Amino acid sequence: MRILIVEDERRLARTLGDLMETQNYTVDLAYDGIEGLDNALSGIYDAVILDVMLPGKTGFEIVRAMRAEGLRTPVLLLTARTELDDRVHGLDAGADYYLTKPFQTQELLACIRAITRRQNQARDNALSFGDLRLNLDSCQLSCGGKSLRLSKKEFDILVKLLSNGSSVVTKETLLLSVWGYESNAEDNNVEVYISLLRRKLHHLGSRVTIKTLRLLGYQLEDHPA
Ligand code: CA
């Protein structure tokens, strides 16, 4: 899963980023409201952590702009202020949860798990397609009685494919959501990981395949027995 953290206190932003990475999230950081809004509007994130007081745009303005664009990405607002008004203001603007600084890291992680789980609408925190089931907590991919663990990139790619069911996912979407804007990853990185995933599906004996649509992208296909 890919998380955007918008926080102008750089040290805190990096600490939070490192923390999220230990939990297998892919993290992008933005240090001001303008860049944060730009990134958030890309729609590639599974959750956004927003500081309220930011240069350029406030967290309130960012979440309001996201909702106005129809983005339903879960948003967690962080603030040093504790006034009830601010909390109400943030939730009214469309945030999903509010955390007051300073907070315990465990509390932050629990919030992120809760809001992303709600987003995936999977009570047991798993995504399924055909005979495949991907556990989002353990990165275990299972089929029938067999299961194996995916690498982080394989996991991120498969989450994107599974979330789209049998719809086509473009290479560009995969590049942006798995590698991000700042990386030098190219189309063939995607191809390498798709072929690793295909090998794993084959190993599991799954009836699901990943179809390549030339110039378009990839699509999951279920081949019922
Ligand atoms: Ca701030």
mmCIF file of C-alpha atoms and ligand atoms in Angstrom:
data_model
loop_
_atom_site.group_PDB
_atom_site.id
_atom_site.type_symbol
_atom_site.label_atom_id
_atom_site.label_comp_id
_atom_site.label_asym_id
_atom_site.label_seq_id
_atom_site.Cartn_x
_atom_site.Cartn_y
_atom_site.Cartn_z
ATOM 1 C CA MET A 1 0.000 0.000 0.000
ATOM 2 C CA ARG A 2 1.190 3.474 -0.813
ATOM 3 C CA ILE A 3 0.920 6.289 1.716
ATOM 4 C CA LEU A 4 1.456 10.024 1.257
ATOM 5 C CA ILE A 5 2.709 12.001 4.256
ATOM 6 C CA VAL A 6 2.375 15.801 4.050
ATOM 7 C CA GLU A 7 4.224 17.388 6.967
ATOM 8 C CA ASP A 8 6.441 20.487 6.994
ATOM 9 C CA GLU A 9 8.400 19.405 10.067
ATOM 10 C CA ARG A 10 10.894 17.424 8.040
ATOM 11 C CA ARG A 11 12.291 15.401 10.900
ATOM 12 C CA LEU A 12 8.823 14.293 11.972
ATOM 13 C CA ALA A 13 7.900 13.557 8.337
ATOM 14 C CA ARG A 14 10.950 11.316 7.936
ATOM 15 C CA THR A 15 10.362 9.592 11.276
ATOM 16 C CA LEU A 16 6.783 8.824 10.290
ATOM 17 C CA GLY A 17 7.940 7.702 6.846
ATOM 18 C CA ASP A 18 10.496 5.296 8.344
ATOM 19 C CA LEU A 19 7.885 3.972 10.735
ATOM 20 C CA MET A 20 5.409 3.304 7.919
ATOM 21 C CA GLU A 21 8.111 1.599 5.876
ATOM 22 C CA THR A 22 8.822 -0.856 8.697
ATOM 23 C CA GLN A 23 5.158 -1.849 8.325
ATOM 24 C CA ASN A 24 5.634 -2.557 4.611
ATOM 25 C CA TYR A 25 3.938 0.592 3.368
ATOM 26 C CA THR A 26 5.501 2.478 0.460
ATOM 27 C CA VAL A 27 5.824 6.112 1.481
ATOM 28 C CA ASP A 28 6.041 9.438 -0.364
ATOM 29 C CA LEU A 29 6.807 12.622 1.559
ATOM 30 C CA ALA A 30 5.734 16.190 0.762
ATOM 31 C CA TYR A 31 6.888 19.126 2.882
ATOM 32 C CA ASP A 32 4.390 21.829 1.921
ATOM 33 C CA GLY A 33 0.712 22.187 1.111
ATOM 34 C CA ILE A 34 1.097 22.882 -2.600
ATOM 35 C CA GLU A 35 3.204 19.799 -3.327
ATOM 36 C CA GLY A 36 1.043 17.799 -0.933
ATOM 37 C CA LEU A 37 -2.154 18.747 -2.735
ATOM 38 C CA ASP A 38 -0.600 17.955 -6.112
ATOM 39 C CA ASN A 39 0.468 14.505 -4.948
ATOM 40 C CA ALA A 40 -2.793 13.779 -3.148
ATOM 41 C CA LEU A 41 -4.840 14.621 -6.252
ATOM 42 C CA SER A 42 -2.931 12.006 -8.283
ATOM 43 C CA GLY A 43 -5.245 9.411 -6.750
ATOM 44 C CA ILE A 44 -2.476 6.817 -6.443
ATOM 45 C CA TYR A 45 -2.482 6.653 -2.632
ATOM 46 C CA ASP A 46 -4.181 4.185 -0.344
ATOM 47 C CA ALA A 47 -4.100 6.727 2.495
ATOM 48 C CA VAL A 48 -2.921 10.292 3.116
ATOM 49 C CA ILE A 49 -1.519 11.602 6.391
ATOM 50 C CA LEU A 50 -1.935 15.394 6.491
ATOM 51 C CA ASP A 51 -0.534 17.901 8.912
ATOM 52 C CA VAL A 52 -3.015 20.762 9.408
ATOM 53 C CA MET A 53 -0.678 23.750 9.638
ATOM 54 C CA LEU A 54 1.336 23.709 6.414
ATOM 55 C CA PRO A 55 2.931 26.373 4.241
ATOM 56 C CA GLY A 56 1.021 26.961 0.987
ATOM 57 C CA LYS A 57 -2.215 25.168 1.797
ATOM 58 C CA THR A 58 -3.602 23.919 5.080
ATOM 59 C CA GLY A 59 -4.478 20.290 5.651
ATOM 60 C CA PHE A 60 -8.127 21.353 5.765
ATOM 61 C CA GLU A 61 -7.857 22.894 2.282
ATOM 62 C CA ILE A 62 -6.135 19.800 0.911
ATOM 63 C CA VAL A 63 -8.714 17.344 2.179
ATOM 64 C CA ARG A 64 -11.543 19.593 0.987
ATOM 65 C CA ALA A 65 -9.986 19.811 -2.506
ATOM 66 C CA MET A 66 -9.559 16.020 -2.602
ATOM 67 C CA ARG A 67 -13.211 15.440 -1.727
ATOM 68 C CA ALA A 68 -14.301 18.098 -4.245
ATOM 69 C CA GLU A 69 -12.436 16.078 -6.909
ATOM 70 C CA GLY A 70 -14.365 12.995 -5.848
ATOM 71 C CA LEU A 71 -11.338 11.257 -4.291
ATOM 72 C CA ARG A 72 -12.281 8.918 -1.482
ATOM 73 C CA THR A 73 -8.732 8.219 -0.328
ATOM 74 C CA PRO A 74 -8.757 7.861 3.475
ATOM 75 C CA VAL A 75 -7.249 10.910 5.201
ATOM 76 C CA LEU A 76 -5.738 11.138 8.668
ATOM 77 C CA LEU A 77 -5.226 14.713 9.928
ATOM 78 C CA LEU A 78 -2.423 15.534 12.354
ATOM 79 C CA THR A 79 -2.452 18.659 14.439
ATOM 80 C CA ALA A 80 -0.768 20.211 17.417
ATOM 81 C CA ARG A 81 -3.988 21.965 18.300
ATOM 82 C CA THR A 82 -6.521 20.371 20.523
ATOM 83 C CA GLU A 83 -9.507 22.643 20.240
ATOM 84 C CA LEU A 84 -12.743 20.880 19.541
ATOM 85 C CA ASP A 85 -13.525 23.376 16.766
ATOM 86 C CA ASP A 86 -10.506 22.278 14.755
ATOM 87 C CA ARG A 87 -11.369 18.655 15.066
ATOM 88 C CA VAL A 88 -14.927 19.295 13.929
ATOM 89 C CA HIS A 89 -13.625 21.497 11.113
ATOM 90 C CA GLY A 90 -11.295 18.720 9.912
ATOM 91 C CA LEU A 91 -13.944 16.035 9.966
ATOM 92 C CA ASP A 92 -16.393 18.382 8.245
ATOM 93 C CA ALA A 93 -13.814 18.999 5.523
ATOM 94 C CA GLY A 94 -13.842 15.264 4.804
ATOM 95 C CA ALA A 95 -11.061 13.759 6.913
ATOM 96 C CA ASP A 96 -11.588 10.243 8.245
ATOM 97 C CA TYR A 97 -9.709 10.581 11.476
ATOM 98 C CA TYR A 98 -7.980 13.152 13.622
ATOM 99 C CA LEU A 99 -4.845 12.657 15.702
ATOM 100 C CA THR A 100 -3.484 15.294 18.066
ATOM 101 C CA LYS A 101 0.289 15.712 18.427
ATOM 102 C CA PRO A 102 2.083 14.332 20.291
ATOM 103 C CA PHE A 103 0.737 10.846 19.660
ATOM 104 C CA GLN A 104 1.994 7.313 20.212
ATOM 105 C CA THR A 105 3.319 5.621 17.082
ATOM 106 C CA GLN A 106 1.163 2.585 17.857
ATOM 107 C CA GLU A 107 -1.887 4.840 17.793
ATOM 108 C CA LEU A 108 -0.914 6.220 14.393
ATOM 109 C CA LEU A 109 -0.383 2.739 12.944
ATOM 110 C CA ALA A 110 -3.711 1.552 14.336
ATOM 111 C CA CYS A 111 -5.458 4.562 12.725
ATOM 112 C CA ILE A 112 -3.871 3.870 9.355
ATOM 113 C CA ARG A 113 -4.834 0.215 9.528
ATOM 114 C CA ALA A 114 -8.388 1.148 10.450
ATOM 115 C CA ILE A 115 -8.935 3.742 7.727
ATOM 116 C CA THR A 116 -7.307 1.706 4.952
ATOM 117 C CA ARG A 117 -9.212 -1.401 5.959
ATOM 118 C CA ARG A 118 -12.452 0.503 5.741
ATOM 119 C CA GLN A 119 -11.406 1.662 2.273
ATOM 120 C CA ASN A 120 -10.766 -1.871 1.080
ATOM 121 C CA GLN A 121 -14.107 -2.944 2.514
ATOM 122 C CA ALA A 122 -12.561 -6.247 3.404
ATOM 123 C CA ARG A 123 -13.487 -7.242 6.908
ATOM 124 C CA ASP A 124 -10.728 -9.825 7.088
ATOM 125 C CA ASN A 125 -8.228 -7.497 5.399
ATOM 126 C CA ALA A 126 -7.780 -9.575 2.270
ATOM 127 C CA LEU A 127 -8.360 -9.148 -1.448
ATOM 128 C CA SER A 128 -9.667 -11.979 -3.610
ATOM 129 C CA PHE A 129 -10.061 -12.795 -7.265
ATOM 130 C CA GLY A 130 -10.969 -16.192 -8.691
ATOM 131 C CA ASP A 131 -9.195 -18.781 -6.532
ATOM 132 C CA LEU A 132 -6.606 -16.253 -5.290
ATOM 133 C CA ARG A 133 -6.635 -14.624 -1.895
ATOM 134 C CA LEU A 134 -4.089 -12.020 -0.807
ATOM 135 C CA ASN A 135 -3.767 -11.314 2.911
ATOM 136 C CA LEU A 136 -3.006 -7.589 3.248
ATOM 137 C CA ASP A 137 -1.424 -7.924 6.692
ATOM 138 C CA SER A 138 0.947 -10.790 6.025
ATOM 139 C CA CYS A 139 1.522 -10.357 2.223
ATOM 140 C CA GLN A 140 0.644 -14.070 1.913
ATOM 141 C CA LEU A 141 -0.885 -15.067 -1.397
ATOM 142 C CA SER A 142 -2.895 -18.245 -1.237
ATOM 143 C CA CYS A 143 -4.741 -20.541 -3.580
ATOM 144 C CA GLY A 144 -6.443 -23.728 -2.421
ATOM 145 C CA GLY A 145 -4.156 -25.223 0.213
ATOM 146 C CA LYS A 146 -0.971 -23.568 -1.048
ATOM 147 C CA SER A 147 0.396 -20.202 -0.069
ATOM 148 C CA LEU A 148 3.524 -18.111 -0.488
ATOM 149 C CA ARG A 149 4.793 -14.742 0.559
ATOM 150 C CA LEU A 150 5.207 -11.916 -1.963
ATOM 151 C CA SER A 151 8.015 -9.375 -2.083
ATOM 152 C CA LYS A 152 6.993 -5.787 -1.416
ATOM 153 C CA LYS A 153 6.867 -4.762 -5.094
ATOM 154 C CA GLU A 154 5.056 -7.938 -6.134
ATOM 155 C CA PHE A 155 2.579 -7.300 -3.343
ATOM 156 C CA ASP A 156 1.981 -3.661 -4.344
ATOM 157 C CA ILE A 157 1.425 -4.626 -7.979
ATOM 158 C CA LEU A 158 -0.923 -7.456 -7.152
ATOM 159 C CA VAL A 159 -2.945 -5.245 -4.767
ATOM 160 C CA LYS A 160 -3.457 -2.793 -7.620
ATOM 161 C CA LEU A 161 -4.525 -5.578 -10.004
ATOM 162 C CA LEU A 162 -6.800 -7.275 -7.452
ATOM 163 C CA SER A 163 -8.428 -3.948 -6.488
ATOM 164 C CA ASN A 164 -9.381 -3.490 -10.127
ATOM 165 C CA GLY A 165 -10.891 -6.952 -10.542
ATOM 166 C CA SER A 166 -10.931 -7.828 -14.229
ATOM 167 C CA SER A 167 -10.453 -4.208 -15.391
ATOM 168 C CA VAL A 168 -7.316 -3.182 -17.230
ATOM 169 C CA VAL A 169 -4.579 -1.534 -15.158
ATOM 170 C CA THR A 170 -2.163 0.552 -17.215
ATOM 171 C CA LYS A 171 1.597 0.282 -16.914
ATOM 172 C CA GLU A 172 1.671 3.961 -16.051
ATOM 173 C CA THR A 173 -0.668 3.450 -13.099
ATOM 174 C CA LEU A 174 1.520 0.617 -11.849
ATOM 175 C CA LEU A 175 4.684 2.682 -12.268
ATOM 176 C CA LEU A 176 3.207 5.643 -10.406
ATOM 177 C CA SER A 177 1.515 3.743 -7.637
ATOM 178 C CA VAL A 178 4.306 1.233 -6.988
ATOM 179 C CA TRP A 179 7.477 3.165 -7.850
ATOM 180 C CA GLY A 180 6.242 6.764 -7.530
ATOM 181 C CA TYR A 181 7.045 9.974 -9.326
ATOM 182 C CA GLU A 182 10.600 10.325 -8.195
ATOM 183 C CA SER A 183 11.878 6.947 -9.275
ATOM 184 C CA ASN A 184 13.686 6.124 -12.483
ATOM 185 C CA ALA A 185 11.760 2.892 -12.894
ATOM 186 C CA GLU A 186 10.732 2.192 -16.463
ATOM 187 C CA ASP A 187 8.225 0.016 -18.232
ATOM 188 C CA ASN A 188 10.510 -2.990 -18.170
ATOM 189 C CA ASN A 189 10.616 -2.920 -14.329
ATOM 190 C CA VAL A 190 6.884 -3.530 -14.434
ATOM 191 C CA GLU A 191 7.370 -6.358 -16.924
ATOM 192 C CA VAL A 192 9.982 -8.015 -14.712
ATOM 193 C CA TYR A 193 7.652 -8.015 -11.707
ATOM 194 C CA ILE A 194 4.658 -9.145 -13.739
ATOM 195 C CA SER A 195 6.660 -12.138 -14.923
ATOM 196 C CA LEU A 196 7.725 -12.917 -11.329
ATOM 197 C CA LEU A 197 4.079 -12.771 -10.297
ATOM 198 C CA ARG A 198 3.070 -15.039 -13.182
ATOM 199 C CA ARG A 199 5.621 -17.576 -12.012
ATOM 200 C CA LYS A 200 4.153 -17.458 -8.511
ATOM 201 C CA LEU A 201 0.577 -17.869 -9.772
ATOM 202 C CA HIS A 202 1.759 -20.865 -11.765
ATOM 203 C CA HIS A 203 3.536 -22.292 -8.729
ATOM 204 C CA LEU A 204 0.328 -21.980 -6.702
ATOM 205 C CA GLY A 205 -1.601 -23.773 -9.456
ATOM 206 C CA SER A 206 -4.032 -20.848 -9.682
ATOM 207 C CA ARG A 207 -6.537 -20.667 -12.508
ATOM 208 C CA VAL A 208 -6.009 -16.876 -12.561
ATOM 209 C CA THR A 209 -3.625 -15.432 -15.134
ATOM 210 C CA ILE A 210 -2.274 -11.950 -15.799
ATOM 211 C CA LYS A 211 -3.020 -11.032 -19.371
ATOM 212 C CA THR A 212 -0.910 -8.451 -21.234
ATOM 213 C CA LEU A 213 -2.874 -6.067 -23.440
ATOM 214 C CA ARG A 214 -0.387 -4.536 -25.816
ATOM 215 C CA LEU A 215 -0.067 -0.761 -25.382
ATOM 216 C CA LEU A 216 -2.768 -0.834 -22.705
ATOM 217 C CA GLY A 217 -1.616 -2.681 -19.634
ATOM 218 C CA TYR A 218 -2.522 -5.741 -17.630
ATOM 219 C CA GLN A 219 -5.682 -7.514 -16.670
ATOM 220 C CA LEU A 220 -6.489 -10.412 -14.386
ATOM 221 C CA GLU A 221 -8.319 -13.281 -16.008
ATOM 222 C CA ASP A 222 -10.116 -16.077 -14.229
ATOM 223 C CA HIS A 223 -10.307 -19.384 -16.067
ATOM 224 C CA PRO A 224 -12.878 -21.454 -14.159
ATOM 225 C CA ALA A 225 -12.216 -25.187 -14.407
HETATM 226 CA CA CA B 1 3.040 22.000 10.527
#
